[in-house]
Every structure is written in structure tokens, then in C-alpha cells.
Short mmCIF file of C-alpha atoms and ligand atoms in Angstrom, two decimals:
data_model
loop_
_atom_site.label_atom_id
_atom_site.label_comp_id
_atom_site.label_asym_id
_atom_site.label_seq_id
_atom_site.Cartn_x
_atom_site.Cartn_y
_atom_site.Cartn_z
CA MET N 1 2.30 -20.80 52.56
CA ASP N 2 2.92 -23.97 54.54
CA ILE N 3 4.32 -26.33 51.89
CA GLU N 4 3.99 -29.45 54.05
CA GLU N 5 0.32 -28.66 54.65
CA LEU N 6 -0.18 -28.14 50.92
CA PHE N 7 1.18 -31.59 50.09
CA HIS N 8 -0.73 -33.10 53.00
CA HIS N 9 -3.98 -31.88 51.39
CA LEU N 10 -3.01 -33.45 48.08
CA GLU N 11 -1.52 -36.74 49.22
CA ASP N 12 -4.68 -38.81 48.74
CA PHE N 13 -5.28 -37.63 45.19
CA GLU N 14 -5.21 -40.35 42.56
CA ARG N 15 -2.22 -39.84 40.24
CA PRO N 16 -2.60 -39.64 36.43
CA TYR N 17 -2.08 -43.00 34.70
CA VAL N 18 1.23 -42.14 33.01
CA SER N 19 2.74 -40.75 36.24
CA ARG N 20 1.90 -44.00 38.03
CA GLN N 21 4.03 -46.02 35.62
CA ARG N 22 7.61 -46.87 36.57
CA ASN N 23 8.77 -48.44 33.31
CA PRO N 24 10.80 -45.76 31.43
CA PHE N 25 9.49 -46.95 28.04
CA LEU N 26 5.87 -46.56 29.18
CA VAL N 27 6.46 -43.15 30.78
CA LEU N 28 8.29 -41.88 27.70
CA ILE N 29 5.68 -43.03 25.21
CA GLY N 30 2.80 -42.11 27.53
CA GLY N 31 4.27 -38.66 28.10
CA ILE N 32 4.40 -38.02 24.37
CA LEU N 33 0.85 -39.29 23.84
CA SER N 34 -0.50 -37.20 26.73
CA THR N 35 0.33 -33.81 25.23
CA ARG N 36 -2.91 -31.98 24.38
CA THR N 37 -4.85 -35.13 25.21
CA LYS N 38 -7.17 -36.06 28.08
CA ASP N 39 -5.82 -38.60 30.57
CA GLU N 40 -8.56 -41.14 29.84
CA VAL N 41 -7.76 -41.02 26.11
CA THR N 42 -4.01 -41.28 26.77
CA GLU N 43 -4.48 -44.26 29.06
CA LYS N 44 -6.53 -46.21 26.51
CA ALA N 45 -4.19 -45.37 23.65
CA LEU N 46 -1.08 -46.31 25.63
CA LYS N 47 -2.58 -49.62 26.74
CA ARG N 48 -3.61 -50.41 23.15
CA LEU N 49 -0.18 -49.54 21.81
CA ILE N 50 1.68 -51.55 24.46
CA GLU N 51 -0.57 -54.54 23.94
CA HIS N 52 0.63 -54.68 20.33
CA ALA N 53 4.15 -53.35 20.85
CA PRO N 54 5.39 -54.15 24.37
CA ASP N 55 8.92 -52.92 23.69
CA LEU N 56 10.95 -50.52 21.56
CA LYS N 57 12.03 -53.16 19.07
CA LYS N 58 8.52 -54.27 18.31
CA LEU N 59 7.25 -50.69 18.08
CA ASN N 60 10.03 -49.88 15.63
CA GLU N 61 8.81 -52.65 13.32
CA PHE N 62 5.43 -50.96 12.90
CA PRO N 63 4.85 -48.58 10.00
CA VAL N 64 3.66 -45.07 10.91
CA GLU N 65 0.12 -45.92 9.72
CA LYS N 66 -0.13 -48.79 12.19
CA ILE N 67 1.09 -46.62 15.08
CA GLU N 68 -1.42 -43.97 14.02
CA GLU N 69 -4.23 -46.50 14.10
CA LEU N 70 -3.25 -47.70 17.58
CA ILE N 71 -2.90 -44.28 19.20
CA TYR N 72 -5.95 -42.64 17.61
CA PRO N 73 -7.70 -40.44 18.87
CA VAL N 74 -4.92 -38.75 20.90
CA GLY N 75 -4.28 -35.15 19.90
CA PHE N 76 -2.01 -34.74 16.86
CA TYR N 77 -1.93 -38.53 16.43
CA HIS N 78 -0.51 -38.26 12.91
CA THR N 79 2.49 -36.17 14.00
CA LYS N 80 2.96 -38.20 17.18
CA ALA N 81 2.99 -41.48 15.21
CA LYS N 82 5.77 -40.11 12.98
CA LYS N 83 7.74 -38.88 16.02
CA LEU N 84 7.35 -42.24 17.77
CA LYS N 85 8.73 -43.98 14.72
CA MET N 86 11.75 -41.63 14.66
CA LEU N 87 12.15 -41.95 18.42
CA THR N 88 12.29 -45.76 18.45
CA LYS N 89 14.79 -45.74 15.58
CA THR N 90 17.03 -43.24 17.39
CA LEU N 91 16.85 -45.11 20.70
CA LEU N 92 17.76 -48.39 19.06
CA GLU N 93 20.58 -46.97 16.95
CA LYS N 94 22.08 -44.50 19.37
CA TYR N 95 21.25 -45.88 22.82
CA LYS N 96 21.04 -49.64 22.14
CA GLY N 97 17.34 -49.61 22.98
CA LYS N 98 17.79 -48.06 26.43
CA ILE N 99 16.08 -44.87 27.56
CA PRO N 100 18.78 -42.35 28.52
CA GLN N 101 18.79 -40.95 32.04
CA LYS N 102 20.27 -37.52 31.34
CA LEU N 103 18.15 -34.47 30.64
CA ASP N 104 20.16 -33.26 27.63
CA GLN N 105 20.10 -36.73 26.06
CA LEU N 106 16.34 -37.02 26.52
CA LEU N 107 15.83 -33.53 25.09
CA SER N 108 17.75 -34.50 21.97
CA LEU N 109 15.28 -37.29 21.16
CA PRO N 110 12.58 -36.81 18.49
CA GLY N 111 9.25 -35.73 20.00
CA VAL N 112 10.68 -35.21 23.50
CA GLY N 113 10.34 -31.77 25.03
CA ARG N 114 11.20 -30.63 28.53
CA LYS N 115 7.85 -31.70 29.99
CA VAL N 116 8.25 -35.30 28.80
CA ALA N 117 11.96 -35.43 29.66
CA THR N 118 11.43 -34.28 33.26
CA LEU N 119 8.45 -36.64 33.61
CA VAL N 120 10.63 -39.59 32.56
CA LEU N 121 13.40 -38.57 34.96
CA SER N 122 11.09 -38.04 37.93
CA ALA N 123 8.50 -40.80 37.44
CA ALA N 124 10.59 -43.56 35.87
CA PHE N 125 14.11 -42.88 37.15
CA ASP N 126 13.15 -41.43 40.54
CA LYS N 127 15.28 -38.33 39.99
CA ASP N 128 14.57 -35.04 41.72
CA GLU N 129 13.05 -33.04 38.87
CA ILE N 130 9.92 -30.92 38.55
CA CYS N 131 7.81 -31.63 35.50
CA VAL N 132 6.04 -28.38 34.67
CA ASP N 133 3.10 -28.49 32.30
CA THR N 134 0.27 -26.00 31.88
CA HIS N 135 -1.51 -27.28 35.02
CA VAL N 136 1.59 -26.89 37.19
CA HIS N 137 2.31 -23.45 35.72
CA ARG N 138 -1.25 -22.17 36.22
CA ILE N 139 -1.78 -23.60 39.70
CA SER N 140 1.64 -22.57 41.04
CA ASN N 141 0.85 -18.99 40.01
CA ARG N 142 -2.70 -19.07 41.37
CA LEU N 143 -1.56 -20.43 44.71
CA GLY N 144 1.05 -17.69 44.92
CA LEU N 145 4.00 -20.09 45.02
CA VAL N 146 5.58 -18.28 42.07
CA LYS N 147 4.94 -15.26 39.90
CA THR N 148 6.06 -16.34 36.44
CA LYS N 149 5.26 -15.96 32.78
CA ASN N 150 6.21 -19.32 31.32
CA VAL N 151 6.82 -22.95 32.25
CA LEU N 152 10.60 -22.67 32.27
CA GLU N 153 10.52 -19.78 34.75
CA THR N 154 8.00 -21.71 36.83
CA GLU N 155 10.28 -24.75 37.00
CA ARG N 156 13.20 -22.58 38.08
CA GLU N 157 11.24 -20.65 40.71
CA LEU N 158 9.46 -23.71 42.11
CA LYS N 159 12.85 -25.29 42.75
CA LYS N 160 13.60 -22.35 45.05
CA VAL N 161 10.43 -22.60 47.14
CA ILE N 162 9.52 -26.29 47.19
CA PRO N 163 11.71 -28.65 49.24
CA GLN N 164 13.51 -31.10 46.97
CA LYS N 165 11.80 -34.12 48.54
CA HIS N 166 8.51 -32.94 46.97
CA TRP N 167 9.77 -32.13 43.44
CA LYS N 168 8.83 -35.48 41.95
CA GLU N 169 5.23 -35.36 43.15
CA ILE N 170 4.29 -31.79 42.16
CA ASN N 171 3.24 -32.70 38.64
CA SER N 172 0.89 -35.52 39.49
CA CYS N 173 -0.65 -33.62 42.43
CA PHE N 174 -1.28 -30.45 40.45
CA VAL N 175 -2.50 -32.24 37.32
CA THR N 176 -5.16 -33.98 39.42
CA LEU N 177 -5.97 -30.73 41.24
CA GLY N 178 -6.31 -29.01 37.87
CA LYS N 179 -8.66 -31.65 36.56
CA ARG N 180 -10.84 -31.77 39.65
CA PHE N 181 -10.95 -28.18 40.91
CA CYS N 182 -8.49 -25.72 39.43
CA HIS N 183 -9.78 -25.59 35.87
CA PRO N 184 -8.21 -23.04 33.53
CA LYS N 185 -11.55 -21.22 33.39
CA ARG N 186 -13.89 -21.03 36.38
CA PRO N 187 -11.92 -22.86 39.06
CA MET N 188 -14.16 -24.55 41.64
CA CYS N 189 -12.53 -22.83 44.62
CA THR N 190 -15.42 -23.50 47.01
CA TYR N 191 -14.69 -27.23 46.91
CA CYS N 192 -10.89 -27.03 46.62
CA PRO N 193 -8.83 -28.39 49.55
CA LEU N 194 -6.37 -25.50 49.13
CA LYS N 195 -8.94 -22.71 49.24
CA ASN N 196 -7.78 -21.37 52.62
CA THR N 197 -4.21 -20.77 51.49
CA CYS N 198 -4.69 -19.83 47.84
CA HIS N 199 -3.85 -16.27 46.70
CA TYR N 200 -6.23 -16.40 43.75
CA ARG N 201 -9.11 -17.46 46.01
CA ARG N 202 -8.29 -14.76 48.58
CA ARG N 203 -8.11 -12.06 45.90
CA ALA N 204 -11.39 -13.20 44.36
CA ALA N 205 -13.07 -13.23 47.77
CA SER N 206 -11.85 -9.74 48.72
CA SER N 207 -12.79 -8.19 45.39
CA ALA N 208 -16.32 -9.63 45.77
CA LYS N 209 -16.82 -7.69 49.07
S1 LIG I 301 -8.61 -22.34 45.58
FE1 LIG I 301 -9.30 -22.12 43.45
S2 LIG I 301 -7.65 -21.08 42.34
FE2 LIG I 301 -6.83 -21.84 44.29
S3 LIG I 301 -5.93 -23.82 43.78
FE3 LIG I 301 -8.02 -24.21 44.50
S4 LIG I 301 -9.31 -24.19 42.66
FE4 LIG I 301 -7.32 -23.28 42.12
#
């Protein structure tokens, strides 16, 4: 597969709201809110939360119930509100209110998994990381870029086949592709800009003959 051509097809795609942010606080909080939540819902919840709590210190002053109210209806809003409370406390006490820039430090924070940590590093700190979520995992396998069983393997294998200059953009490109065409069930291959190079599409076409 021609990787440059692949990214050329995707370059005009609008990026998800959280990936377009450059402020580490916004990307971190937005990344946590976005798990199991539609982008439109995440965007509204993040904007509402930031309007009331524009920084870590202010957010830390809110009780869990208030955070819950502001982020509702994101998925698992009750658990996420509790994690956000723990997260702000930890960042203020341990990191003087700064978002750390190392993967292991980010992973040690409450509510922060690998997906959110790599999103913060790539989107907010401009570091060469690949943020692999379910969209990136599914699409990378369908396209034939990798043949993997889980997100961690996908991240590792993608780093071998995708030039480093594209690592940061894979997540936002594939998330948009996943929302518009490459749905988990019934992908809309006929309209997809990658249909001529996609393994899944080729296999489906040849088995239909
Ligand atoms: S051609 Fe189909 S399976 Fe392949 S990336 Fe596009 S939508 Fe997904």
C-alpha cells in the first residue's frame, strides 16, 4: 500500500474536536470524556466543563456531583467525574498543576489509559506517538496495514509500517474515516476514498464474484 497516497486521501478530513485542541489540559480532559462517547457529546460536555472550570485549580474545587452535572451525558459520567476529581488532585499535588510530558507519568494518573496518554503526547505536545483506539485498530486491520489482535499490538506494528512523520495524524484521520465510512458493522466501502487499496474491500469484492 502506498502510505503517502493513503494520507493524501485523508488530508482534507475534518479532525475530531478533542484532537484539534492544543492545550494539554483540554486534550487530557477531553480524551477522558471521549471514551465510549460520541464526538458531538464529548465536544458539548468539554465546552460546558471548561466554561465553568477553565483550569485545573478551578476544576479541583468542584465536588464530584458538580462535575457529574457538567459532563452529563458522556458515557460513564459518574465514574469519569470521580476520576477527574482524583486526577486534578494528583496533578496539583504531584506535578504542581502541570500536565506531565512522559508516557509513564501520564499512565500513572487516575483515569488515564494508553489511548488518552498517547493522544495528549501527540496532539498537545506534538510528540511522535500513535494513539490507537478501536477505530484505528479496526481500520488498520481492514486496510491490511497490520494483522493484529489488540490495540497494543496495532500500535507496535503501525510504528513499523507508517513513516514517523505521519504518526501523530493517524488517530484523527482514522477516527473520522471510521465515523464517515468504515463503521464497525457494514462499512460503506462504495463511498470510501480508500476503497481501491483496501484489503477488506478487495476480499469482499472477490468473494461476491
Ligand atoms: S474500503 Fe471499506 S473497509 Fe476499507 S477502509 Fe474504506 S470503508 Fe473501511
